[in-house]
Amino acid sequence: MLGASFLPARFRSDHGHVAPSNPGAIHRYITSVLQSVARSAFTHPIHTIVFVALLASTSYVGVLEGSLVEPSPTLSADSLHSVNVTTLLDGARQLEVGRDTNWKWTTAQAGVTPQATHTKHLALVTLVFPNSLSNIYPRTAPLANEIRLPKNTSAHSLPRTSNALHPISQDSTLSYSMPYDHMRDFLGAVQEIPNGPTANRQYNEWSPNHPRAWVMKAAKSDNDDSPRPLTNRVTGAWSGLLDLIKNAETLDIVIMFLGYLSMHLTFVSLFLSMRRMGSNVWLATSVLLNSVFAFLFGLIVTTKLGVPISFVLLSEGLPFLVVTIGFEKPILLTKAVLTASLNPEAGANKPSGKYTQAEGSPRTIESALHVAVREQGFAIVRDYCIEIAILIAGAASGVQGGLRQFCFLAAWILAFDCVLLFTFYTAILSMKLEINRIKRHVTLRRALEEDGLSRRVAENVASRNDWPKHDSLDDGQVQEGTSPFGNKVRDSSVPKFKVLMVTGFILLNAINLCTIPFRTANGVRAAPPTVSGLPNVLMPHPMDPFKVAQNGLDYIHNSAKDQNTATLVTVLHPIKYDLELYYGDDELDEPGSILEGEYADQIFRVVVGGRVLEGILKSLEDPVLSKWIIVALTMSLILNGYLFNAARWTIKEPRSEDEHVAEVPTIPEPQHIEPEEPQPNGHAVAPKSDAVDHLVTDVTARRTPLECEQMLSERKAAFLHDAELTDLAVRGKIPGYALEKTLENTKVMSRLTSLTRAVKIRRALVSRTPATSGTTSQLERSKVPYLDYNYENVHGACCENVIGYMPLPLGAAGPYIIDGQHYYIPMATTEGVLVASTNRGCKAINAAGGALTVLTGDGMTRGPCVGFGTLARAGAAKVWLDSAEGQKMMKSKFDSTSRFARLQSMKTALAGTYLYIRFKTTTGDAMGMNMISKGVECALRGMMEEAGFEDMAIISVSGNYCTDKKPAAINWVDGRGKSVVAEAIIPGHVVQKVLKSEVNALVELNTSKNLIGSAMAGSIGGFNAHAANIVTAIFLATGQDPAQNVESSNCITVMRNLDGNLQISVSMPSIEVGTVGGGTILEPQSAMLDLLGVRGPHPTEPGANARKLARIVAASVLAGELSLCSALAAGHLVSAHMKHNRSVVPTRSTTPVSGNLSAAGAERLKAAQLSVAKAGSTSHRL
């Protein structure tokens, strides 16, 4: 930042700055205040925004009523006064030409009178008539001979001087020269010039066509305070800016142009920075609105304190203020909030009052904002203070020309900008984050519902996945993390751009200062030499007399040279005129505004805050502001409607954290002790031996069976003891599958508690069922865990008749470089050596630079079977489905059922009168079988009802033509799910050092085993060593359907010697994975998807997460194939399994021989076993 350093944050030593572990007292106090202010803004965002907007509206009215743009009222007959010549002489330039100057124009100090008697002193006056050349306005500039000049003056008309901006401003000019002493009389005579045909009218005469006159702006009365419309003020300010540009020096214009260009580039950089953080328009617009409000507040305070501020001063200073200060602080705060929201560990275990966040607890917008302010708030305020201090120093300096006034204004602007950053902008940022959270919540919930989950389960899963996860690094920091807005959180380019702009401006001004003494007009035109001098660069831009009256000065120069007379010329600033209407005094008494009248003062005296209300109501009279207010009210209505709908979407069942059993006077209720909330990853705890669980209640007041049955019929089963419920279940009064529904009663216990009780009762039911008690009696007290698990995600989604959950060992192979990114591969397996072997393959591939993957296809399939009465009808249906008309209609029907499923193609096959149709579709990030089935049913119904196939019978929505969970050549040939190819090129020395093998040996083994051997066995898609091992382990760890490893394991492994290096690839045409729905909603499996950075739906590109997971699976299979083949080639397989899978090496005692074998046979068998072990036989159950 500017205050701390001109270097951007990434180049400073405090890059990645976080709050120190032991901050000072000032740091703690300021941070505490900022957190309190930001928390208030977050808690009441609408109130904050409306309050700031009302203050800004009042300030806007105050600015309009102030002196920023001078009012120019309609004139009455006596509203003119004599011209103030001293005012007109401000900024005038004096030029001198004569023998002493070698007949070249030179500058003379302002106010100097000619010393020599032979020196003539002339005044050069230029009259400007705006818009007199426009075809829109009926204005005609007076001609030089039509202007009545006073008899006592000797003014002469001079040739006009054109300007490049005249076509834009539509101005016409007249130039006059006269003796300097006659200037006052001349100006008094031309302060009012009749306009063309109306010149002879009497000014006090009223008629439907009022007389018009060109009136000198400097002659208008300053005493009338009646305001002009905003459009007139803006027009006048724009005209003044054009005058400044037309009359300024060329290099000054270039610098100002670069200033405005840089300011707009700063705006573009702001939008690009916010876009990189995921917000296309809203946040950048909010930052600009925040700055505009700060400007209004600073402007009104500055003007109320009596510091004069003009439109010209603002037009010159604001671009440089925007470029040098920039928008780095809002971007820094936004990035800090997003980083905190994506990285909950950033705020974990750090004491911060009541907002201390426990490690692993769910992130919230408020906690993210709290952490961001704690980490960056003090640094932001510190830089604001430094910048304000610099500006105060500039305001206290003795430099004239507007610098002091602008520094004073800029200091106030920054002060208000700091306040609004932690209030107004924070409120908008929190609302934007909340809206995106709701949108993500609704999108995920709908996707889960489309995948077949119940509304309740989908809602529970979506509520825990409102925020996207970031990609974790080894050090736990966020790098290129996904933003809650959907894109990547990247470093802003604003600091670097700001440094370039500041450096450029310093260089330009240095060049400007150095080249002023050498400026001439010789490079522009072959006219007399121009002015040279060294004006004060901190003064306002000086007028260029040759731009104002080049032709007039040429005329004077030639006359002086011909007469051999030294001449001093005072060139006045161009004098502008306005075309005005004249009214009588009675016509000026027009009806007042709604705020004027006999009772206005009484009304505002009794209203609290009357001055503020008066300013707000006056602002409604402005034609521009009133339209903006209407637009704002419309947007507010739309926003509130959207927020209402969003809130309605996310309505949940009422659920309290501390729910107590309802009091029922007539029924003694059990005092349940709720189980602890499940840990995020489903911590498993084995039941104790002396008490099956802590839900067992006091059974001293046991009810009779009839009383229990009566309570069950009255839907009061939740009030029964566990033993009573078990008895009812064993006697068949409660079906085992209906325990969850029977016990659910949110008035008595939470839903999680009722589900856990149902599991416990079912375990007792299975243990005590007489028909199976011989084998199941131990289940109730077995080591199969059931506590500390979130069954809300299981019920109605993943499993029925739940009796617990089965923990599996979970390993991680890696880190593994896949497509340039590092991953740890989660693998749930009970087979020893598998994770270690895959890890060795990862190490070898990493040494070669990592694995490369290519996605060649993405489409899940469903193949229904339909039947017809005759072969002719079946053939007609096939022809229609293969036609363009049939494809179009079926696609339209199919696509209408889901926002994610899109029909790609249909393949048909005819077998007798049965027609098989293979639909291939995209499914977003879900695996998508349920989604596709719904679309297939809709398409087939449309085919029957609208395509003329009413006689078609839908035999099965799945006709095994998909093919799902069965080996099939169609999946191997046409693909199903994701089709991925993964490749790595392993240097020869890595093969020798890491894999303990040779390139040629691996190539030969792969050909003989994976290719020829599988072909000899008639394998379909089994041309690999053990792809199913890795696929199944990853599927179990990430919540995929384990049964789909049948087709997902289709793989062909190819190896070849590439210039002494091993090129290995795996082609897997049917990987069926998803990151939404199914087992991915379970918390442990969801955590493993988080480990890979693919949990849930992708926020901006549906299907990207599932495709990424498929790439990871294929690359992991590549590592597993490489390692196992290397072990087989080197003969290490058996020894590795002996080491990792068995505690002792097999011997004669641990491997008994059948008694039918002779002693000699036993010896031969033993020798054969030892020989195989030594030779590293490749015999293996694979």
PDB file of N, CA, C and O in Angstrom, residues 647-699:
ATOM      1  N   ALA A 647     -34.250 -18.010   1.636  1.00  0.00           N
ATOM      2  CA  ALA A 647     -34.504 -18.440   3.009  1.00  0.00           C
ATOM      3  C   ALA A 647     -35.577 -19.532   3.035  1.00  0.00           C
ATOM      4  O   ALA A 647     -35.501 -20.487   3.814  1.00  0.00           O
ATOM      5  N   ARG A 648     -36.561 -19.415   2.170  1.00  0.00           N
ATOM      6  CA  ARG A 648     -37.629 -20.414   2.125  1.00  0.00           C
ATOM      7  C   ARG A 648     -37.084 -21.751   1.652  1.00  0.00           C
ATOM      8  O   ARG A 648     -37.513 -22.807   2.099  1.00  0.00           O
ATOM      9  N   TRP A 649     -36.130 -21.686   0.697  1.00  0.00           N
ATOM     10  CA  TRP A 649     -35.542 -22.934   0.203  1.00  0.00           C
ATOM     11  C   TRP A 649     -34.835 -23.710   1.308  1.00  0.00           C
ATOM     12  O   TRP A 649     -34.784 -24.921   1.297  1.00  0.00           O
ATOM     13  N   THR A 650     -34.213 -22.985   2.213  1.00  0.00           N
ATOM     14  CA  THR A 650     -33.342 -23.627   3.197  1.00  0.00           C
ATOM     15  C   THR A 650     -34.039 -23.857   4.524  1.00  0.00           C
ATOM     16  O   THR A 650     -33.377 -24.042   5.529  1.00  0.00           O
ATOM     17  N   ILE A 651     -35.363 -23.819   4.555  1.00  0.00           N
ATOM     18  CA  ILE A 651     -36.085 -24.084   5.797  1.00  0.00           C
ATOM     19  C   ILE A 651     -35.855 -25.535   6.196  1.00  0.00           C
ATOM     20  O   ILE A 651     -36.026 -26.445   5.407  1.00  0.00           O
ATOM     21  N   LYS A 652     -35.494 -25.730   7.426  1.00  0.00           N
ATOM     22  CA  LYS A 652     -35.260 -27.070   7.927  1.00  0.00           C
ATOM     23  C   LYS A 652     -36.289 -27.405   9.004  1.00  0.00           C
ATOM     24  O   LYS A 652     -37.024 -26.547   9.477  1.00  0.00           O
ATOM     25  N   GLU A 653     -36.282 -28.663   9.395  1.00  0.00           N
ATOM     26  CA  GLU A 653     -37.101 -29.037  10.523  1.00  0.00           C
ATOM     27  C   GLU A 653     -36.514 -28.405  11.773  1.00  0.00           C
ATOM     28  O   GLU A 653     -35.298 -28.313  11.924  1.00  0.00           O
ATOM     29  N   PRO A 654     -37.355 -27.967  12.705  1.00  0.00           N
ATOM     30  CA  PRO A 654     -36.825 -27.380  13.939  1.00  0.00           C
ATOM     31  C   PRO A 654     -36.036 -28.413  14.716  1.00  0.00           C
ATOM     32  O   PRO A 654     -36.495 -29.519  14.957  1.00  0.00           O
ATOM     33  N   ARG A 655     -34.825 -28.026  15.053  1.00  0.00           N
ATOM     34  CA  ARG A 655     -33.964 -28.951  15.770  1.00  0.00           C
ATOM     35  C   ARG A 655     -33.082 -28.159  16.712  1.00  0.00           C
ATOM     36  O   ARG A 655     -32.386 -27.247  16.287  1.00  0.00           O
ATOM     37  N   SER A 656     -33.109 -28.515  17.942  1.00  0.00           N
ATOM     38  CA  SER A 656     -32.347 -27.793  18.954  1.00  0.00           C
ATOM     39  C   SER A 656     -31.140 -28.596  19.334  1.00  0.00           C
ATOM     40  O   SER A 656     -31.121 -29.823  19.279  1.00  0.00           O
ATOM     41  N   GLU A 657     -30.130 -27.865  19.742  1.00  0.00           N
ATOM     42  CA  GLU A 657     -28.902 -28.539  20.155  1.00  0.00           C
ATOM     43  C   GLU A 657     -29.108 -29.289  21.475  1.00  0.00           C
ATOM     44  O   GLU A 657     -28.599 -30.363  21.692  1.00  0.00           O
ATOM     45  N   ASP A 658     -29.822 -28.691  22.377  1.00  0.00           N
ATOM     46  CA  ASP A 658     -30.067 -29.292  23.684  1.00  0.00           C
ATOM     47  C   ASP A 658     -31.556 -29.586  23.810  1.00  0.00           C
ATOM     48  O   ASP A 658     -32.331 -28.757  24.299  1.00  0.00           O
ATOM     49  N   GLU A 659     -31.965 -30.751  23.344  1.00  0.00           N
ATOM     50  CA  GLU A 659     -33.366 -31.106  23.353  1.00  0.00           C
ATOM     51  C   GLU A 659     -33.640 -31.990  24.567  1.00  0.00           C
ATOM     52  O   GLU A 659     -32.903 -32.927  24.857  1.00  0.00           O
ATOM     53  N   HIS A 660     -34.720 -31.682  25.233  1.00  0.00           N
ATOM     54  CA  HIS A 660     -35.070 -32.419  26.433  1.00  0.00           C
ATOM     55  C   HIS A 660     -36.345 -33.211  26.204  1.00  0.00           C
ATOM     56  O   HIS A 660     -37.146 -32.901  25.329  1.00  0.00           O
ATOM     57  N   VAL A 661     -36.550 -34.199  26.976  1.00  0.00           N
ATOM     58  CA  VAL A 661     -37.733 -35.030  26.850  1.00  0.00           C
ATOM     59  C   VAL A 661     -38.942 -34.249  27.310  1.00  0.00           C
ATOM     60  O   VAL A 661     -38.929 -33.592  28.351  1.00  0.00           O
ATOM     61  N   ALA A 662     -40.006 -34.278  26.505  1.00  0.00           N
ATOM     62  CA  ALA A 662     -41.220 -33.550  26.867  1.00  0.00           C
ATOM     63  C   ALA A 662     -41.872 -34.176  28.083  1.00  0.00           C
ATOM     64  O   ALA A 662     -41.797 -35.387  28.318  1.00  0.00           O
ATOM     65  N   GLU A 663     -42.478 -33.349  28.873  1.00  0.00           N
ATOM     66  CA  GLU A 663     -43.134 -33.821  30.086  1.00  0.00           C
ATOM     67  C   GLU A 663     -44.540 -34.305  29.768  1.00  0.00           C
ATOM     68  O   GLU A 663     -45.349 -33.591  29.205  1.00  0.00           O
ATOM     69  N   VAL A 664     -44.840 -35.566  30.118  1.00  0.00           N
ATOM     70  CA  VAL A 664     -46.164 -36.141  29.956  1.00  0.00           C
ATOM     71  C   VAL A 664     -46.643 -36.565  31.336  1.00  0.00           C
ATOM     72  O   VAL A 664     -46.101 -37.508  31.922  1.00  0.00           O
ATOM     73  N   PRO A 665     -47.600 -35.860  31.911  1.00  0.00           N
ATOM     74  CA  PRO A 665     -47.961 -36.099  33.314  1.00  0.00           C
ATOM     75  C   PRO A 665     -48.409 -37.526  33.587  1.00  0.00           C
ATOM     76  O   PRO A 665     -48.086 -38.075  34.635  1.00  0.00           O
ATOM     77  N   THR A 666     -49.135 -38.144  32.648  1.00  0.00           N
ATOM     78  CA  THR A 666     -49.725 -39.453  32.941  1.00  0.00           C
ATOM     79  C   THR A 666     -48.780 -40.602  32.657  1.00  0.00           C
ATOM     80  O   THR A 666     -49.075 -41.734  33.007  1.00  0.00           O
ATOM     81  N   ILE A 667     -47.657 -40.304  31.999  1.00  0.00           N
ATOM     82  CA  ILE A 667     -46.757 -41.387  31.605  1.00  0.00           C
ATOM     83  C   ILE A 667     -45.375 -41.086  32.146  1.00  0.00           C
ATOM     84  O   ILE A 667     -44.799 -40.052  31.814  1.00  0.00           O
ATOM     85  N   PRO A 668     -44.833 -41.900  32.971  1.00  0.00           N
ATOM     86  CA  PRO A 668     -43.458 -41.660  33.430  1.00  0.00           C
ATOM     87  C   PRO A 668     -42.498 -41.797  32.263  1.00  0.00           C
ATOM     88  O   PRO A 668     -42.453 -42.828  31.601  1.00  0.00           O
ATOM     89  N   GLU A 669     -41.767 -40.749  32.010  1.00  0.00           N
ATOM     90  CA  GLU A 669     -40.905 -40.734  30.839  1.00  0.00           C
ATOM     91  C   GLU A 669     -39.498 -41.150  31.188  1.00  0.00           C
ATOM     92  O   GLU A 669     -39.006 -40.885  32.294  1.00  0.00           O
ATOM     93  N   PRO A 670     -38.793 -41.750  30.284  1.00  0.00           N
ATOM     94  CA  PRO A 670     -37.393 -42.130  30.536  1.00  0.00           C
ATOM     95  C   PRO A 670     -36.499 -40.911  30.459  1.00  0.00           C
ATOM     96  O   PRO A 670     -36.768 -39.972  29.735  1.00  0.00           O
ATOM     97  N   GLN A 671     -35.441 -40.942  31.215  1.00  0.00           N
ATOM     98  CA  GLN A 671     -34.463 -39.851  31.191  1.00  0.00           C
ATOM     99  C   GLN A 671     -33.295 -40.275  30.316  1.00  0.00           C
ATOM    100  O   GLN A 671     -32.332 -40.869  30.768  1.00  0.00           O
ATOM    101  N   HIS A 672     -33.464 -39.988  29.031  1.00  0.00           N
ATOM    102  CA  HIS A 672     -32.432 -40.399  28.072  1.00  0.00           C
ATOM    103  C   HIS A 672     -31.235 -39.486  28.171  1.00  0.00           C
ATOM    104  O   HIS A 672     -31.360 -38.287  28.378  1.00  0.00           O
ATOM    105  N   ILE A 673     -30.097 -40.066  27.986  1.00  0.00           N
ATOM    106  CA  ILE A 673     -28.859 -39.298  27.864  1.00  0.00           C
ATOM    107  C   ILE A 673     -28.449 -39.363  26.409  1.00  0.00           C
ATOM    108  O   ILE A 673     -28.124 -40.428  25.886  1.00  0.00           O
ATOM    109  N   GLU A 674     -28.516 -38.225  25.739  1.00  0.00           N
ATOM    110  CA  GLU A 674     -28.232 -38.223  24.310  1.00  0.00           C
ATOM    111  C   GLU A 674     -26.775 -38.572  24.057  1.00  0.00           C
ATOM    112  O   GLU A 674     -25.888 -38.157  24.810  1.00  0.00           O
ATOM    113  N   PRO A 675     -26.534 -39.305  22.995  1.00  0.00           N
ATOM    114  CA  PRO A 675     -25.128 -39.573  22.639  1.00  0.00           C
ATOM    115  C   PRO A 675     -24.461 -38.303  22.179  1.00  0.00           C
ATOM    116  O   PRO A 675     -25.101 -37.368  21.736  1.00  0.00           O
ATOM    117  N   GLU A 676     -23.162 -38.296  22.294  1.00  0.00           N
ATOM    118  CA  GLU A 676     -22.413 -37.136  21.839  1.00  0.00           C
ATOM    119  C   GLU A 676     -22.597 -36.961  20.337  1.00  0.00           C
ATOM    120  O   GLU A 676     -22.843 -37.910  19.606  1.00  0.00           O
ATOM    121  N   GLU A 677     -22.503 -35.710  19.908  1.00  0.00           N
ATOM    122  CA  GLU A 677     -22.620 -35.447  18.471  1.00  0.00           C
ATOM    123  C   GLU A 677     -21.527 -36.209  17.736  1.00  0.00           C
ATOM    124  O   GLU A 677     -20.385 -36.294  18.205  1.00  0.00           O
ATOM    125  N   PRO A 678     -21.858 -36.792  16.619  1.00  0.00           N
ATOM    126  CA  PRO A 678     -20.836 -37.555  15.870  1.00  0.00           C
ATOM    127  C   PRO A 678     -19.695 -36.670  15.439  1.00  0.00           C
ATOM    128  O   PRO A 678     -19.882 -35.524  15.098  1.00  0.00           O
ATOM    129  N   GLN A 679     -18.517 -37.246  15.497  1.00  0.00           N
ATOM    130  CA  GLN A 679     -17.355 -36.520  15.019  1.00  0.00           C
ATOM    131  C   GLN A 679     -17.436 -36.367  13.508  1.00  0.00           C
ATOM    132  O   GLN A 679     -18.104 -37.140  12.830  1.00  0.00           O
ATOM    133  N   PRO A 680     -16.771 -35.354  12.946  1.00  0.00           N
ATOM    134  CA  PRO A 680     -16.863 -35.135  11.501  1.00  0.00           C
ATOM    135  C   PRO A 680     -16.499 -36.353  10.670  1.00  0.00           C
ATOM    136  O   PRO A 680     -17.018 -36.550   9.593  1.00  0.00           O
ATOM    137  N   ASN A 681     -15.601 -37.194  11.163  1.00  0.00           N
ATOM    138  CA  ASN A 681     -15.176 -38.344  10.382  1.00  0.00           C
ATOM    139  C   ASN A 681     -15.726 -39.656  10.940  1.00  0.00           C
ATOM    140  O   ASN A 681     -15.201 -40.727  10.665  1.00  0.00           O
ATOM    141  N   GLY A 682     -16.774 -39.584  11.748  1.00  0.00           N
ATOM    142  CA  GLY A 682     -17.428 -40.809  12.219  1.00  0.00           C
ATOM    143  C   GLY A 682     -16.551 -41.655  13.097  1.00  0.00           C
ATOM    144  O   GLY A 682     -16.225 -42.796  12.795  1.00  0.00           O
ATOM    145  N   HIS A 683     -16.144 -41.135  14.235  1.00  0.00           N
ATOM    146  CA  HIS A 683     -15.260 -41.859  15.145  1.00  0.00           C
ATOM    147  C   HIS A 683     -15.963 -43.110  15.666  1.00  0.00           C
ATOM    148  O   HIS A 683     -17.094 -43.060  16.137  1.00  0.00           O
ATOM    149  N   ALA A 684     -15.331 -44.263  15.600  1.00  0.00           N
ATOM    150  CA  ALA A 684     -15.913 -45.524  16.035  1.00  0.00           C
ATOM    151  C   ALA A 684     -15.448 -45.860  17.436  1.00  0.00           C
ATOM    152  O   ALA A 684     -14.270 -45.812  17.742  1.00  0.00           O
ATOM    153  N   VAL A 685     -16.406 -46.212  18.294  1.00  0.00           N
ATOM    154  CA  VAL A 685     -16.099 -46.594  19.671  1.00  0.00           C
ATOM    155  C   VAL A 685     -16.751 -47.938  19.942  1.00  0.00           C
ATOM    156  O   VAL A 685     -17.960 -48.101  19.745  1.00  0.00           O
ATOM    157  N   ALA A 686     -15.989 -48.913  20.388  1.00  0.00           N
ATOM    158  CA  ALA A 686     -16.545 -50.228  20.681  1.00  0.00           C
ATOM    159  C   ALA A 686     -17.393 -50.164  21.934  1.00  0.00           C
ATOM    160  O   ALA A 686     -17.077 -49.433  22.880  1.00  0.00           O
ATOM    161  N   PRO A 687     -18.501 -50.905  21.992  1.00  0.00           N
ATOM    162  CA  PRO A 687     -19.369 -50.873  23.176  1.00  0.00           C
ATOM    163  C   PRO A 687     -18.683 -51.506  24.368  1.00  0.00           C
ATOM    164  O   PRO A 687     -17.840 -52.390  24.247  1.00  0.00           O
ATOM    165  N   LYS A 688     -19.062 -51.035  25.545  1.00  0.00           N
ATOM    166  CA  LYS A 688     -18.506 -51.578  26.781  1.00  0.00           C
ATOM    167  C   LYS A 688     -19.175 -52.904  27.109  1.00  0.00           C
ATOM    168  O   LYS A 688     -20.308 -53.168  26.734  1.00  0.00           O
ATOM    169  N   SER A 689     -18.491 -53.706  27.891  1.00  0.00           N
ATOM    170  CA  SER A 689     -19.009 -55.028  28.205  1.00  0.00           C
ATOM    171  C   SER A 689     -20.087 -54.988  29.271  1.00  0.00           C
ATOM    172  O   SER A 689     -21.013 -55.788  29.259  1.00  0.00           O
ATOM    173  N   ASP A 690     -19.981 -54.047  30.218  1.00  0.00           N
ATOM    174  CA  ASP A 690     -20.936 -54.025  31.315  1.00  0.00           C
ATOM    175  C   ASP A 690     -22.209 -53.278  30.969  1.00  0.00           C
ATOM    176  O   ASP A 690     -23.197 -53.385  31.683  1.00  0.00           O
ATOM    177  N   ALA A 691     -22.197 -52.500  29.919  1.00  0.00           N
ATOM    178  CA  ALA A 691     -23.396 -51.780  29.473  1.00  0.00           C
ATOM    179  C   ALA A 691     -23.328 -51.665  27.971  1.00  0.00           C
ATOM    180  O   ALA A 691     -22.362 -51.125  27.435  1.00  0.00           O
ATOM    181  N   VAL A 692     -24.344 -52.168  27.314  1.00  0.00           N
ATOM    182  CA  VAL A 692     -24.308 -52.170  25.855  1.00  0.00           C
ATOM    183  C   VAL A 692     -24.201 -50.760  25.323  1.00  0.00           C
ATOM    184  O   VAL A 692     -23.477 -50.476  24.396  1.00  0.00           O
ATOM    185  N   ASP A 693     -24.924 -49.834  25.894  1.00  0.00           N
ATOM    186  CA  ASP A 693     -24.801 -48.445  25.506  1.00  0.00           C
ATOM    187  C   ASP A 693     -25.335 -47.588  26.627  1.00  0.00           C
ATOM    188  O   ASP A 693     -25.898 -48.087  27.601  1.00  0.00           O
ATOM    189  N   HIS A 694     -25.147 -46.301  26.511  1.00  0.00           N
ATOM    190  CA  HIS A 694     -25.566 -45.409  27.574  1.00  0.00           C
ATOM    191  C   HIS A 694     -26.990 -44.917  27.389  1.00  0.00           C
ATOM    192  O   HIS A 694     -27.387 -43.954  28.023  1.00  0.00           O
ATOM    193  N   LEU A 695     -27.736 -45.581  26.494  1.00  0.00           N
ATOM    194  CA  LEU A 695     -29.144 -45.238  26.342  1.00  0.00           C
ATOM    195  C   LEU A 695     -30.049 -46.113  27.200  1.00  0.00           C
ATOM    196  O   LEU A 695     -31.256 -45.910  27.232  1.00  0.00           O
ATOM    197  N   VAL A 696     -29.495 -47.125  27.863  1.00  0.00           N
ATOM    198  CA  VAL A 696     -30.317 -48.001  28.683  1.00  0.00           C
ATOM    199  C   VAL A 696     -30.892 -47.191  29.829  1.00  0.00           C
ATOM    200  O   VAL A 696     -30.172 -46.503  30.547  1.00  0.00           O
ATOM    201  N   THR A 697     -32.173 -47.254  29.999  1.00  0.00           N
ATOM    202  CA  THR A 697     -32.850 -46.405  30.974  1.00  0.00           C
ATOM    203  C   THR A 697     -33.290 -47.212  32.183  1.00  0.00           C
ATOM    204  O   THR A 697     -33.162 -48.434  32.245  1.00  0.00           O
ATOM    205  N   ASP A 698     -33.785 -46.523  33.117  1.00  0.00           N
ATOM    206  CA  ASP A 698     -34.255 -47.144  34.340  1.00  0.00           C
ATOM    207  C   ASP A 698     -35.488 -47.990  34.042  1.00  0.00           C
ATOM    208  O   ASP A 698     -36.492 -47.492  33.548  1.00  0.00           O
ATOM    209  N   VAL A 699     -35.410 -49.269  34.347  1.00  0.00           N
ATOM    210  CA  VAL A 699     -36.509 -50.180  34.032  1.00  0.00           C
ATOM    211  C   VAL A 699     -37.220 -50.661  35.291  1.00  0.00           C
ATOM    212  O   VAL A 699     -37.883 -51.682  35.292  1.00  0.00           O
TER     213      VAL A 699
END
